């Protein structure tokens, strides 16, 4: 008896997408450093060309890490790494490093504070021969200063 692995993966893919990819996300190329938006009171990274807009999810990954200077005798850098992950269908394009990911819509009952928040892709999206969903490692674009 042969196992129909492609058929099983197709069923799992639909199940995972239906349960996880409930929000709408946008992937765009960066168009420059973050700028202050007086309307929102936050720094926002200007988006360049949009190359994906569709179903997705952003979830926290590992805990935040405090960054330190390269020299042991120097003080701690006043910045953290906020690890998140973006999930998109396998049909979504691979996000190159520094892609800006923005949540543009959340599902009914979802966390509306995510709308407009931005993250930067740390590396190109992951791929796997037996993958059912595309995963992209993210770092939140900080809202407390102009640096990104």
JSON list of C-alpha atoms in Angstrom, two decimals, residues 11-107:
[
{"chain": "A", "resi": 11, "resn": "UNK", "atom": "CA", "xyz": [-5.18, 18.38, 2.39]},
{"chain": "A", "resi": 12, "resn": "UNK", "atom": "CA", "xyz": [-2.98, 19.56, 5.26]},
{"chain": "A", "resi": 13, "resn": "UNK", "atom": "CA", "xyz": [-2.10, 22.75, 3.37]},
{"chain": "A", "resi": 14, "resn": "UNK", "atom": "CA", "xyz": [-5.76, 23.68, 2.98]},
{"chain": "A", "resi": 15, "resn": "UNK", "atom": "CA", "xyz": [-6.46, 22.89, 6.62]},
{"chain": "A", "resi": 16, "resn": "UNK", "atom": "CA", "xyz": [-3.51, 24.95, 7.92]},
{"chain": "A", "resi": 17, "resn": "UNK", "atom": "CA", "xyz": [-4.26, 27.89, 5.62]},
{"chain": "A", "resi": 18, "resn": "UNK", "atom": "CA", "xyz": [-7.92, 27.88, 6.69]},
{"chain": "A", "resi": 19, "resn": "UNK", "atom": "CA", "xyz": [-7.04, 27.85, 10.38]},
{"chain": "A", "resi": 20, "resn": "UNK", "atom": "CA", "xyz": [-4.04, 30.20, 10.43]},
{"chain": "A", "resi": 21, "resn": "UNK", "atom": "CA", "xyz": [-4.09, 32.63, 7.49]},
{"chain": "A", "resi": 22, "resn": "UNK", "atom": "CA", "xyz": [-7.07, 34.66, 8.68]},
{"chain": "A", "resi": 23, "resn": "UNK", "atom": "CA", "xyz": [-5.68, 38.18, 8.29]},
{"chain": "A", "resi": 24, "resn": "UNK", "atom": "CA", "xyz": [-4.45, 40.24, 5.34]},
{"chain": "A", "resi": 25, "resn": "UNK", "atom": "CA", "xyz": [-0.80, 41.20, 5.04]},
{"chain": "A", "resi": 26, "resn": "UNK", "atom": "CA", "xyz": [1.21, 43.27, 2.58]},
{"chain": "A", "resi": 27, "resn": "UNK", "atom": "CA", "xyz": [4.80, 42.62, 1.50]},
{"chain": "A", "resi": 28, "resn": "UNK", "atom": "CA", "xyz": [6.61, 45.57, -0.06]},
{"chain": "A", "resi": 29, "resn": "UNK", "atom": "CA", "xyz": [10.13, 46.60, -0.84]},
{"chain": "A", "resi": 30, "resn": "UNK", "atom": "CA", "xyz": [11.60, 49.28, 1.45]},
{"chain": "A", "resi": 31, "resn": "UNK", "atom": "CA", "xyz": [11.62, 52.83, 0.09]},
{"chain": "A", "resi": 32, "resn": "UNK", "atom": "CA", "xyz": [13.80, 54.48, 2.73]},
{"chain": "A", "resi": 33, "resn": "UNK", "atom": "CA", "xyz": [14.23, 54.92, 6.48]},
{"chain": "A", "resi": 34, "resn": "UNK", "atom": "CA", "xyz": [11.28, 55.20, 8.86]},
{"chain": "A", "resi": 35, "resn": "UNK", "atom": "CA", "xyz": [9.62, 58.61, 9.12]},
{"chain": "A", "resi": 36, "resn": "UNK", "atom": "CA", "xyz": [7.42, 60.08, 11.84]},
{"chain": "A", "resi": 37, "resn": "UNK", "atom": "CA", "xyz": [3.69, 60.12, 11.08]},
{"chain": "A", "resi": 38, "resn": "UNK", "atom": "CA", "xyz": [2.11, 62.85, 13.22]},
{"chain": "A", "resi": 39, "resn": "UNK", "atom": "CA", "xyz": [-1.35, 61.40, 12.55]},
{"chain": "A", "resi": 40, "resn": "UNK", "atom": "CA", "xyz": [-0.53, 58.11, 14.28]},
{"chain": "A", "resi": 41, "resn": "UNK", "atom": "CA", "xyz": [2.32, 59.30, 16.49]},
{"chain": "A", "resi": 42, "resn": "UNK", "atom": "CA", "xyz": [4.46, 56.42, 15.22]},
{"chain": "A", "resi": 43, "resn": "UNK", "atom": "CA", "xyz": [7.46, 55.99, 12.98]},
{"chain": "A", "resi": 44, "resn": "UNK", "atom": "CA", "xyz": [6.54, 54.20, 9.77]},
{"chain": "A", "resi": 45, "resn": "UNK", "atom": "CA", "xyz": [8.76, 52.68, 7.12]},
{"chain": "A", "resi": 46, "resn": "UNK", "atom": "CA", "xyz": [7.75, 54.03, 3.71]},
{"chain": "A", "resi": 47, "resn": "UNK", "atom": "CA", "xyz": [6.68, 51.20, 1.46]},
{"chain": "A", "resi": 48, "resn": "UNK", "atom": "CA", "xyz": [8.02, 50.87, -2.04]},
{"chain": "A", "resi": 49, "resn": "UNK", "atom": "CA", "xyz": [6.46, 48.54, -4.58]},
{"chain": "A", "resi": 50, "resn": "UNK", "atom": "CA", "xyz": [3.97, 46.02, -3.20]},
{"chain": "A", "resi": 51, "resn": "UNK", "atom": "CA", "xyz": [4.67, 42.48, -4.40]},
{"chain": "A", "resi": 52, "resn": "UNK", "atom": "CA", "xyz": [2.22, 40.52, -2.23]},
{"chain": "A", "resi": 53, "resn": "UNK", "atom": "CA", "xyz": [-1.07, 41.41, -0.62]},
{"chain": "A", "resi": 54, "resn": "UNK", "atom": "CA", "xyz": [-3.25, 38.61, 0.62]},
{"chain": "A", "resi": 55, "resn": "UNK", "atom": "CA", "xyz": [-3.93, 36.08, 3.36]},
{"chain": "A", "resi": 56, "resn": "UNK", "atom": "CA", "xyz": [-1.36, 35.79, 6.10]},
{"chain": "A", "resi": 57, "resn": "UNK", "atom": "CA", "xyz": [-0.62, 35.91, 9.79]},
{"chain": "A", "resi": 58, "resn": "UNK", "atom": "CA", "xyz": [2.00, 37.48, 12.04]},
{"chain": "A", "resi": 59, "resn": "UNK", "atom": "CA", "xyz": [2.81, 35.67, 15.26]},
{"chain": "A", "resi": 60, "resn": "UNK", "atom": "CA", "xyz": [5.46, 36.18, 17.95]},
{"chain": "A", "resi": 61, "resn": "UNK", "atom": "CA", "xyz": [8.46, 33.92, 17.70]},
{"chain": "A", "resi": 62, "resn": "UNK", "atom": "CA", "xyz": [11.24, 33.64, 20.29]},
{"chain": "A", "resi": 63, "resn": "UNK", "atom": "CA", "xyz": [11.43, 36.19, 23.07]},
{"chain": "A", "resi": 64, "resn": "UNK", "atom": "CA", "xyz": [12.97, 39.60, 22.42]},
{"chain": "A", "resi": 65, "resn": "UNK", "atom": "CA", "xyz": [16.71, 39.89, 22.79]},
{"chain": "A", "resi": 66, "resn": "UNK", "atom": "CA", "xyz": [18.62, 42.94, 24.01]},
{"chain": "A", "resi": 67, "resn": "UNK", "atom": "CA", "xyz": [21.36, 43.82, 21.57]},
{"chain": "A", "resi": 68, "resn": "UNK", "atom": "CA", "xyz": [24.82, 44.62, 22.84]},
{"chain": "A", "resi": 69, "resn": "UNK", "atom": "CA", "xyz": [27.63, 46.59, 21.32]},
{"chain": "A", "resi": 70, "resn": "UNK", "atom": "CA", "xyz": [30.41, 44.67, 19.55]},
{"chain": "A", "resi": 71, "resn": "UNK", "atom": "CA", "xyz": [32.98, 45.69, 22.20]},
{"chain": "A", "resi": 72, "resn": "UNK", "atom": "CA", "xyz": [32.52, 44.12, 25.64]},
{"chain": "A", "resi": 73, "resn": "UNK", "atom": "CA", "xyz": [33.45, 47.35, 27.45]},
{"chain": "A", "resi": 74, "resn": "UNK", "atom": "CA", "xyz": [30.78, 49.39, 25.64]},
{"chain": "A", "resi": 75, "resn": "UNK", "atom": "CA", "xyz": [27.27, 49.98, 27.02]},
{"chain": "A", "resi": 76, "resn": "UNK", "atom": "CA", "xyz": [24.19, 48.08, 25.92]},
{"chain": "A", "resi": 77, "resn": "UNK", "atom": "CA", "xyz": [22.56, 49.34, 22.74]},
{"chain": "A", "resi": 78, "resn": "UNK", "atom": "CA", "xyz": [19.09, 50.82, 23.41]},
{"chain": "A", "resi": 79, "resn": "UNK", "atom": "CA", "xyz": [17.34, 48.52, 20.94]},
{"chain": "A", "resi": 80, "resn": "UNK", "atom": "CA", "xyz": [15.78, 45.09, 21.10]},
{"chain": "A", "resi": 81, "resn": "UNK", "atom": "CA", "xyz": [15.23, 42.42, 18.53]},
{"chain": "A", "resi": 82, "resn": "UNK", "atom": "CA", "xyz": [11.54, 41.57, 18.45]},
{"chain": "A", "resi": 83, "resn": "UNK", "atom": "CA", "xyz": [11.30, 38.14, 16.88]},
{"chain": "A", "resi": 84, "resn": "UNK", "atom": "CA", "xyz": [8.12, 37.42, 14.94]},
{"chain": "A", "resi": 85, "resn": "UNK", "atom": "CA", "xyz": [7.14, 35.16, 12.07]},
{"chain": "A", "resi": 86, "resn": "UNK", "atom": "CA", "xyz": [4.95, 35.85, 9.07]},
{"chain": "A", "resi": 87, "resn": "UNK", "atom": "CA", "xyz": [2.96, 32.97, 7.64]},
{"chain": "A", "resi": 88, "resn": "UNK", "atom": "CA", "xyz": [1.69, 33.06, 4.06]},
{"chain": "A", "resi": 89, "resn": "UNK", "atom": "CA", "xyz": [0.49, 30.49, 1.51]},
{"chain": "A", "resi": 90, "resn": "UNK", "atom": "CA", "xyz": [3.11, 28.64, -0.50]},
{"chain": "A", "resi": 91, "resn": "UNK", "atom": "CA", "xyz": [1.79, 30.53, -3.53]},
{"chain": "A", "resi": 92, "resn": "UNK", "atom": "CA", "xyz": [2.98, 33.84, -1.99]},
{"chain": "A", "resi": 93, "resn": "UNK", "atom": "CA", "xyz": [6.33, 35.09, -3.29]},
{"chain": "A", "resi": 94, "resn": "UNK", "atom": "CA", "xyz": [9.48, 34.63, -1.27]},
{"chain": "A", "resi": 95, "resn": "UNK", "atom": "CA", "xyz": [10.15, 37.79, 0.72]},
{"chain": "A", "resi": 96, "resn": "UNK", "atom": "CA", "xyz": [13.74, 38.99, 0.30]},
{"chain": "A", "resi": 97, "resn": "UNK", "atom": "CA", "xyz": [15.71, 40.31, 3.27]},
{"chain": "A", "resi": 98, "resn": "UNK", "atom": "CA", "xyz": [14.48, 43.77, 4.45]},
{"chain": "A", "resi": 99, "resn": "UNK", "atom": "CA", "xyz": [11.00, 43.33, 2.94]},
{"chain": "A", "resi": 100, "resn": "UNK", "atom": "CA", "xyz": [8.46, 45.40, 4.88]},
{"chain": "A", "resi": 101, "resn": "UNK", "atom": "CA", "xyz": [5.52, 43.35, 6.14]},
{"chain": "A", "resi": 102, "resn": "UNK", "atom": "CA", "xyz": [2.41, 45.28, 7.19]},
{"chain": "A", "resi": 103, "resn": "UNK", "atom": "CA", "xyz": [-0.81, 43.91, 8.65]},
{"chain": "A", "resi": 104, "resn": "UNK", "atom": "CA", "xyz": [-3.58, 45.61, 6.67]},
{"chain": "A", "resi": 105, "resn": "UNK", "atom": "CA", "xyz": [-6.67, 43.79, 7.96]},
{"chain": "A", "resi": 106, "resn": "UNK", "atom": "CA", "xyz": [-7.48, 41.40, 10.80]},
{"chain": "A", "resi": 107, "resn": "UNK", "atom": "CA", "xyz": [-10.21, 38.78, 11.04]}
]
